[in-house]
Amino acid sequence: MSRHPQVIAKRADFLAANRGIRVAQPGFVLLAYPNGGRDKRYGITVTKKIGNAVVRNRMKRRFRELLWAALPERGLPDHDHVLIGREGGLERDFASLAAELDLALTRASQGKGDRRRGRAPRTSRGPGR
């Protein structure tokens, strides 16, 4: 029986991963961040924008299977890997998602992340606020 990578449980670790390498794919965004020697770990997040609980849980199950298959051999050593579900992630077939994850892990291992989107500048709320 194969040993699955550890699961990231703490919110602080998810937030830390957001400072790492970001690789966007049509079905998901992969974040990879060094975790200080805690082996390969993974986390999955799917927001309520994607769909109801049934849809989100189905997407998380698919991502979990993908990560279990890919991380032992292809994952970055001593890194946290976080998959963030995107709108098109559930409609994509499993083979496409697996190929996208393979590509994303390759790009992350080469340090070739995507550029971060800039945040919209904060504007004042008008006079007196």
PDB file of N, CA and C in Angstrom, residues 15-23 29 31-33 113-119:
ATOM      1  N   LEU A  15      -2.032  30.130   4.036  1.00  0.00           N
ATOM      2  CA  LEU A  15      -1.671  31.526   3.769  1.00  0.00           C
ATOM      3  C   LEU A  15      -0.206  31.652   3.382  1.00  0.00           C
ATOM      4  N   ALA A  16       0.651  30.873   4.022  1.00  0.00           N
ATOM      5  CA  ALA A  16       2.075  30.898   3.670  1.00  0.00           C
ATOM      6  C   ALA A  16       2.286  30.420   2.241  1.00  0.00           C
ATOM      7  N   ALA A  17       1.539  29.386   1.829  1.00  0.00           N
ATOM      8  CA  ALA A  17       1.681  28.849   0.469  1.00  0.00           C
ATOM      9  C   ALA A  17       1.363  29.918  -0.579  1.00  0.00           C
ATOM     10  N   ASN A  18       0.521  30.857  -0.211  1.00  0.00           N
ATOM     11  CA  ASN A  18       0.154  31.920  -1.142  1.00  0.00           C
ATOM     12  C   ASN A  18       1.343  32.815  -1.481  1.00  0.00           C
ATOM     13  N   ARG A  19       2.413  32.766  -0.680  1.00  0.00           N
ATOM     14  CA  ARG A  19       3.617  33.547  -0.973  1.00  0.00           C
ATOM     15  C   ARG A  19       4.576  32.799  -1.888  1.00  0.00           C
ATOM     16  N   GLY A  20       4.260  31.558  -2.226  1.00  0.00           N
ATOM     17  CA  GLY A  20       5.154  30.732  -3.027  1.00  0.00           C
ATOM     18  C   GLY A  20       4.920  30.874  -4.515  1.00  0.00           C
ATOM     19  N   ILE A  21       5.360  29.865  -5.231  1.00  0.00           N
ATOM     20  CA  ILE A  21       5.214  29.829  -6.685  1.00  0.00           C
ATOM     21  C   ILE A  21       3.761  29.527  -7.028  1.00  0.00           C
ATOM     22  N   ARG A  22       3.227  30.248  -7.992  1.00  0.00           N
ATOM     23  CA  ARG A  22       1.836  30.098  -8.418  1.00  0.00           C
ATOM     24  C   ARG A  22       1.835  29.713  -9.893  1.00  0.00           C
ATOM     25  N   VAL A  23       1.184  28.577 -10.217  1.00  0.00           N
ATOM     26  CA  VAL A  23       1.079  28.142 -11.607  1.00  0.00           C
ATOM     27  C   VAL A  23      -0.400  27.932 -11.915  1.00  0.00           C
ATOM     28  N   VAL A  29      -5.377  26.270  -9.793  1.00  0.00           N
ATOM     29  CA  VAL A  29      -4.136  27.005  -9.597  1.00  0.00           C
ATOM     30  C   VAL A  29      -3.315  26.194  -8.607  1.00  0.00           C
ATOM     31  N   LEU A  31      -0.198  26.161  -5.988  1.00  0.00           N
ATOM     32  CA  LEU A  31       0.737  26.949  -5.197  1.00  0.00           C
ATOM     33  C   LEU A  31       1.762  25.987  -4.627  1.00  0.00           C
ATOM     34  N   ALA A  32       3.033  26.339  -4.684  1.00  0.00           N
ATOM     35  CA  ALA A  32       4.092  25.515  -4.106  1.00  0.00           C
ATOM     36  C   ALA A  32       4.970  26.418  -3.253  1.00  0.00           C
ATOM     37  N   TYR A  33       5.218  25.987  -2.008  1.00  0.00           N
ATOM     38  CA  TYR A  33       5.961  26.818  -1.067  1.00  0.00           C
ATOM     39  C   TYR A  33       6.824  25.930  -0.177  1.00  0.00           C
ATOM     40  N   GLY A 113       6.867  30.296 -12.154  1.00  0.00           N
ATOM     41  CA  GLY A 113       5.492  30.581 -11.756  1.00  0.00           C
ATOM     42  C   GLY A 113       4.900  31.692 -12.598  1.00  0.00           C
ATOM     43  N   ASP A 114       3.598  31.857 -12.462  1.00  0.00           N
ATOM     44  CA  ASP A 114       2.908  32.933 -13.169  1.00  0.00           C
ATOM     45  C   ASP A 114       3.009  34.221 -12.362  1.00  0.00           C
ATOM     46  N   ARG A 115       2.855  35.310 -13.077  1.00  0.00           N
ATOM     47  CA  ARG A 115       2.892  36.622 -12.434  1.00  0.00           C
ATOM     48  C   ARG A 115       1.638  36.780 -11.575  1.00  0.00           C
ATOM     49  N   ARG A 116       1.803  37.418 -10.450  1.00  0.00           N
ATOM     50  CA  ARG A 116       0.660  37.664  -9.566  1.00  0.00           C
ATOM     51  C   ARG A 116      -0.228  38.743 -10.169  1.00  0.00           C
ATOM     52  N   ARG A 117      -1.524  38.571  -9.955  1.00  0.00           N
ATOM     53  CA  ARG A 117      -2.444  39.622 -10.368  1.00  0.00           C
ATOM     54  C   ARG A 117      -2.352  40.748  -9.359  1.00  0.00           C
ATOM     55  N   GLY A 118      -2.342  41.962  -9.872  1.00  0.00           N
ATOM     56  CA  GLY A 118      -2.305  43.105  -8.968  1.00  0.00           C
ATOM     57  C   GLY A 118      -3.668  43.332  -8.342  1.00  0.00           C
ATOM     58  N   ARG A 119      -3.668  43.816  -7.137  1.00  0.00           N
ATOM     59  CA  ARG A 119      -4.934  44.149  -6.481  1.00  0.00           C
ATOM     60  C   ARG A 119      -5.371  45.521  -6.938  1.00  0.00           C
TER      61      ARG A 119
END
